[in-house]
Amino acid sequence: MPKSSLTSFVESLYRPLIPVPVKVLCYAALADLFTYLPKSMANPQAVDVRQKLQLASWMSLWPTKRESYSALGLSHALGHKLGAKYGIPHGITSCLTLAPTVALQAKIASQDHKELLAKTLFYLQQPSTGSVEGDILKLSSLIDELVVNLGLQSNLTEYKVPHDDLSKIAGGALGSQDDPNLPQVVEMLKTLY
C-alpha cells in the first residue's frame, strides 16, 4: 500500500479538483514516505515506522468527492490497464509507471500543476535545479531511485506485455485513442521494457 500511496500523493498534485488543503497533506505525507519506506524495508518489525507509513497512507486516500469513478491519474490509469490484462500487481504497476509519468508531466502538465510538482523538492529537502521542469525531472529521478533502493524495479518484459499493445494501453488509460498526449504516453511506455 505505501508505494501506491506515493502514486496517490504525486498524482493529487496535478489532478483537477483537488482542494489546496489536500495538496498540503500530500507534501507532508510524501516526505514521510521517502523517509520511512526505506526504514521499514530495513526493519519490518519496527511498529513505530510502520505506524508512520500507515498515517501517511491514510493521508493519500483523503476523501474527495467524485461524481463518477476515475483512476487517480495517468500512472494509476496505466496501472489499472496493465494490472488487469497482464496480471501485474498494483503496487508494482505504480513502481513501473510513476517516475516516467512524473517526468512526462514536465512536458504535458499545466503550468500550475508543474509548479505544484516542482514544489515537492522543498518538502523532500532537496535543492531546486533552478527550473520548474528540471525540478519535476529531479522528482522523477528521486522516485525512481526510491523504487530501486527498495528492490522493487521491474519492467514490462518480465510481465510479457507485447509492444503491439502499447497504443491500446495508452488510449485506455487516457480515455481515448484520440487524446493528443497518446503518442507521448506510448513513447513513455516503450521505456518500461
GROMACS .gro file of N, CA and C in nm, residues 1-15 18-19 21-35 37 52-62 66 72-73 75-76 94 98 102 113 116-117 120 124 139 143 146:
model
  180
    1MET      N    1   0.079  -0.121   0.000
    1MET     CA    2   0.000   0.000   0.000
    1MET      C    3   0.084   0.128   0.000
    2PRO      N    4   0.197   0.139   0.072
    2PRO     CA    5   0.271   0.265   0.073
    2PRO      C    6   0.317   0.310  -0.065
    3LYS      N    7   0.363   0.220  -0.153
    3LYS     CA    8   0.409   0.262  -0.285
    3LYS      C    9   0.293   0.317  -0.365
    4SER      N   10   0.177   0.252  -0.355
    4SER     CA   11   0.060   0.304  -0.421
    4SER      C   12   0.021   0.438  -0.361
    5SER      N   13   0.043   0.456  -0.231
    5SER     CA   14   0.016   0.584  -0.166
    5SER      C   15   0.103   0.693  -0.225
    6LEU      N   16   0.229   0.661  -0.252
    6LEU     CA   17   0.319   0.758  -0.314
    6LEU      C   18   0.261   0.804  -0.447
    7THR      N   19   0.210   0.711  -0.524
    7THR     CA   20   0.147   0.746  -0.651
    7THR      C   21   0.027   0.837  -0.627
    8SER      N   22  -0.055   0.805  -0.528
    8SER     CA   23  -0.174   0.887  -0.500
    8SER      C   24  -0.135   1.029  -0.463
    9PHE      N   25  -0.031   1.045  -0.381
    9PHE     CA   26   0.013   1.180  -0.343
    9PHE      C   27   0.056   1.259  -0.464
   10VAL      N   28   0.146   1.202  -0.540
   10VAL     CA   29   0.203   1.274  -0.653
   10VAL      C   30   0.094   1.309  -0.754
   11GLU      N   31   0.007   1.214  -0.782
   11GLU     CA   32  -0.100   1.241  -0.879
   11GLU      C   33  -0.197   1.347  -0.829
   12SER      N   34  -0.218   1.354  -0.699
   12SER     CA   35  -0.309   1.456  -0.645
   12SER      C   36  -0.256   1.597  -0.667
   13LEU      N   37  -0.127   1.610  -0.690
   13LEU     CA   38  -0.070   1.742  -0.716
   13LEU      C   39  -0.103   1.793  -0.855
   14TYR      N   40  -0.134   1.705  -0.949
   14TYR     CA   41  -0.165   1.752  -1.084
   14TYR      C   42  -0.305   1.713  -1.132
   15ARG      N   43  -0.383   1.651  -1.046
   15ARG     CA   44  -0.522   1.619  -1.082
   15ARG      C   45  -0.610   1.740  -1.061
   18ILE      N   46  -0.870   1.896  -0.688
   18ILE     CA   47  -0.817   1.858  -0.558
   18ILE      C   48  -0.797   1.986  -0.479
   19PRO      N   49  -0.863   1.999  -0.362
   19PRO     CA   50  -0.852   2.123  -0.285
   19PRO      C   51  -0.711   2.142  -0.227
   21PRO      N   52  -0.596   2.223   0.073
   21PRO     CA   53  -0.557   2.152   0.196
   21PRO      C   54  -0.513   2.007   0.172
   22VAL      N   55  -0.573   1.941   0.076
   22VAL     CA   56  -0.534   1.804   0.045
   22VAL      C   57  -0.394   1.802  -0.016
   23LYS      N   58  -0.365   1.902  -0.099
   23LYS     CA   59  -0.231   1.910  -0.159
   23LYS      C   60  -0.125   1.929  -0.049
   24VAL      N   61  -0.157   2.008   0.053
   24VAL     CA   62  -0.063   2.028   0.164
   24VAL      C   63  -0.041   1.896   0.238
   25LEU      N   64  -0.147   1.819   0.260
   25LEU     CA   65  -0.132   1.686   0.320
   25LEU      C   66  -0.040   1.599   0.235
   26CYS      N   67  -0.054   1.611   0.104
   26CYS     CA   68   0.028   1.531   0.013
   26CYS      C   69   0.176   1.561   0.031
   27TYR      N   70   0.211   1.688   0.042
   27TYR     CA   71   0.352   1.723   0.061
   27TYR      C   72   0.408   1.662   0.189
   28ALA      N   73   0.333   1.675   0.298
   28ALA     CA   74   0.381   1.622   0.426
   28ALA      C   75   0.394   1.470   0.422
   29ALA      N   76   0.295   1.404   0.368
   29ALA     CA   77   0.297   1.258   0.364
   29ALA      C   78   0.403   1.207   0.266
   30LEU      N   79   0.424   1.278   0.157
   30LEU     CA   80   0.527   1.239   0.061
   30LEU      C   81   0.664   1.235   0.128
   31ALA      N   82   0.692   1.336   0.208
   31ALA     CA   83   0.820   1.339   0.280
   31ALA      C   84   0.830   1.220   0.375
   32ASP      N   85   0.720   1.187   0.443
   32ASP     CA   86   0.720   1.071   0.533
   32ASP      C   87   0.745   0.941   0.457
   33LEU      N   88   0.685   0.925   0.342
   33LEU     CA   89   0.705   0.802   0.265
   33LEU      C   90   0.851   0.788   0.221
   34PHE      N   91   0.911   0.896   0.175
   34PHE     CA   92   1.052   0.889   0.135
   34PHE      C   93   1.142   0.859   0.256
   35THR      N   94   1.102   0.905   0.373
   35THR     CA   95   1.182   0.880   0.494
   35THR      C   96   1.162   0.739   0.548
   37LEU      N   97   0.975   0.455   0.416
   37LEU     CA   98   0.974   0.332   0.336
   37LEU      C   99   1.107   0.258   0.344
   52LYS      N  100   0.388   0.523   1.115
   52LYS     CA  101   0.405   0.648   1.040
   52LYS      C  102   0.369   0.629   0.893
   53LEU      N  103   0.404   0.514   0.838
   53LEU     CA  104   0.367   0.484   0.700
   53LEU      C  105   0.215   0.469   0.685
   54GLN      N  106   0.153   0.407   0.783
   54GLN     CA  107   0.007   0.392   0.777
   54GLN      C  108  -0.063   0.527   0.780
   55LEU      N  109  -0.015   0.616   0.866
   55LEU     CA  110  -0.074   0.751   0.871
   55LEU      C  111  -0.054   0.824   0.739
   56ALA      N  112   0.065   0.812   0.683
   56ALA     CA  113   0.091   0.875   0.554
   56ALA      C  114   0.000   0.816   0.445
   57SER      N  115  -0.020   0.685   0.450
   57SER     CA  116  -0.108   0.620   0.352
   57SER      C  117  -0.250   0.672   0.364
   58TRP      N  118  -0.298   0.689   0.485
   58TRP     CA  119  -0.433   0.742   0.503
   58TRP      C  120  -0.445   0.881   0.443
   59MET      N  121  -0.340   0.961   0.459
   59MET     CA  122  -0.346   1.096   0.401
   59MET      C  123  -0.355   1.091   0.249
   60SER      N  124  -0.300   0.987   0.187
   60SER     CA  125  -0.307   0.977   0.042
   60SER      C  126  -0.447   0.942  -0.005
   61LEU      N  127  -0.526   0.890   0.085
   61LEU     CA  128  -0.662   0.850   0.049
   61LEU      C  129  -0.766   0.948   0.103
   62TRP      N  130  -0.724   1.070   0.133
   62TRP     CA  131  -0.815   1.169   0.187
   62TRP      C  132  -0.937   1.179   0.097
   66ARG      N  133  -1.611   1.250  -0.581
   66ARG     CA  134  -1.608   1.232  -0.725
   66ARG      C  135  -1.747   1.194  -0.771
   72LEU      N  136  -0.699   0.776  -1.028
   72LEU     CA  137  -0.649   0.900  -0.971
   72LEU      C  138  -0.572   0.985  -1.072
   73GLY      N  139  -0.494   0.925  -1.154
   73GLY     CA  140  -0.416   0.999  -1.252
   73GLY      C  141  -0.361   0.904  -1.355
   75SER      N  142  -0.067   0.761  -1.401
   75SER     CA  143   0.006   0.644  -1.350
   75SER      C  144  -0.090   0.536  -1.301
   76HIS      N  145  -0.191   0.578  -1.224
   76HIS     CA  146  -0.292   0.481  -1.177
   76HIS      C  147  -0.371   0.421  -1.293
   94SER      N  148   0.261   0.070  -0.998
   94SER     CA  149   0.300   0.203  -0.951
   94SER      C  150   0.451   0.221  -0.960
   98LEU      N  151   0.514   0.535  -1.216
   98LEU     CA  152   0.509   0.667  -1.153
   98LEU      C  153   0.624   0.758  -1.196
  102VAL      N  154   0.568   1.104  -1.400
  102VAL     CA  155   0.605   1.235  -1.344
  102VAL      C  156   0.695   1.309  -1.444
  113HIS      N  157   0.012   2.297  -1.240
  113HIS     CA  158   0.041   2.161  -1.193
  113HIS      C  159   0.192   2.134  -1.194
  116LEU      N  160   0.326   2.284  -0.878
  116LEU     CA  161   0.294   2.202  -0.760
  116LEU      C  162   0.386   2.081  -0.750
  117LEU      N  163   0.414   2.017  -0.863
  117LEU     CA  164   0.507   1.903  -0.863
  117LEU      C  165   0.648   1.948  -0.826
  120THR      N  166   0.759   1.991  -0.458
  120THR     CA  167   0.785   1.875  -0.371
  120THR      C  168   0.930   1.867  -0.327
  124LEU      N  169   1.096   1.748   0.034
  124LEU     CA  170   1.190   1.636   0.040
  124LEU      C  171   1.330   1.683   0.078
  139LEU      N  172   1.240   1.518  -0.931
  139LEU     CA  173   1.142   1.441  -0.853
  139LEU      C  174   1.126   1.302  -0.915
  143ILE      N  175   1.204   0.944  -0.729
  143ILE     CA  176   1.107   0.834  -0.720
  143ILE      C  177   1.169   0.706  -0.775
  146LEU      N  178   1.415   0.568  -0.531
  146LEU     CA  179   1.347   0.503  -0.418
  146LEU      C  180   1.302   0.362  -0.458
   0.00000   0.00000   0.00000
